[in-house]
Amino acid sequence: MILDAARAAASRLFSPEFRSVFLKTLGLTLL
């Protein structure tokens, strides 16, 4: 169950949409 959640989170984490949003947020935080 925990592994399934981790796998789902990992697949979500490496999706291009999430990565672009994450980088955008990170950039705004650094500015």
PDB file of C-alpha atoms in Angstrom:
ATOM      1  CA  MET A   1       0.000   0.000   0.000  1.00  0.00           C
ATOM      2  CA  ILE A   2       2.780   2.417   0.908  1.00  0.00           C
ATOM      3  CA  LEU A   3       4.769   1.273  -2.123  1.00  0.00           C
ATOM      4  CA  ASP A   4       1.767   1.860  -4.376  1.00  0.00           C
ATOM      5  CA  ALA A   5       1.396   5.379  -3.007  1.00  0.00           C
ATOM      6  CA  ALA A   6       5.104   6.030  -3.475  1.00  0.00           C
ATOM      7  CA  ARG A   7       4.979   4.722  -7.032  1.00  0.00           C
ATOM      8  CA  ALA A   8       1.958   6.905  -7.825  1.00  0.00           C
ATOM      9  CA  ALA A   9       3.680   9.934  -6.309  1.00  0.00           C
ATOM     10  CA  ALA A  10       6.861   9.187  -8.272  1.00  0.00           C
ATOM     11  CA  SER A  11       4.996   8.887 -11.573  1.00  0.00           C
ATOM     12  CA  ARG A  12       3.213  12.146 -10.793  1.00  0.00           C
ATOM     13  CA  LEU A  13       6.491  13.772  -9.773  1.00  0.00           C
ATOM     14  CA  PHE A  14       8.174  12.918 -13.061  1.00  0.00           C
ATOM     15  CA  SER A  15       5.291  13.997 -15.283  1.00  0.00           C
ATOM     16  CA  PRO A  16       6.218  16.933 -17.550  1.00  0.00           C
ATOM     17  CA  GLU A  17       3.280  19.038 -16.376  1.00  0.00           C
ATOM     18  CA  PHE A  18       4.232  18.751 -12.729  1.00  0.00           C
ATOM     19  CA  ARG A  19       7.890  19.408 -13.495  1.00  0.00           C
ATOM     20  CA  SER A  20       7.120  22.634 -15.375  1.00  0.00           C
ATOM     21  CA  VAL A  21       4.862  23.848 -12.560  1.00  0.00           C
ATOM     22  CA  PHE A  22       7.475  22.871  -9.970  1.00  0.00           C
ATOM     23  CA  LEU A  23      10.252  24.696 -11.816  1.00  0.00           C
ATOM     24  CA  LYS A  24       8.022  27.751 -12.229  1.00  0.00           C
ATOM     25  CA  THR A  25       7.253  27.798  -8.508  1.00  0.00           C
ATOM     26  CA  LEU A  26      10.909  27.234  -7.660  1.00  0.00           C
ATOM     27  CA  GLY A  27      11.931  30.109  -9.928  1.00  0.00           C
ATOM     28  CA  LEU A  28       9.401  32.454  -8.322  1.00  0.00           C
ATOM     29  CA  THR A  29      10.636  31.430  -4.879  1.00  0.00           C
ATOM     30  CA  LEU A  30      14.249  32.184  -5.791  1.00  0.00           C
ATOM     31  CA  LEU A  31      13.439  35.607  -7.227  1.00  0.00           C
TER      32      LEU A  31
END
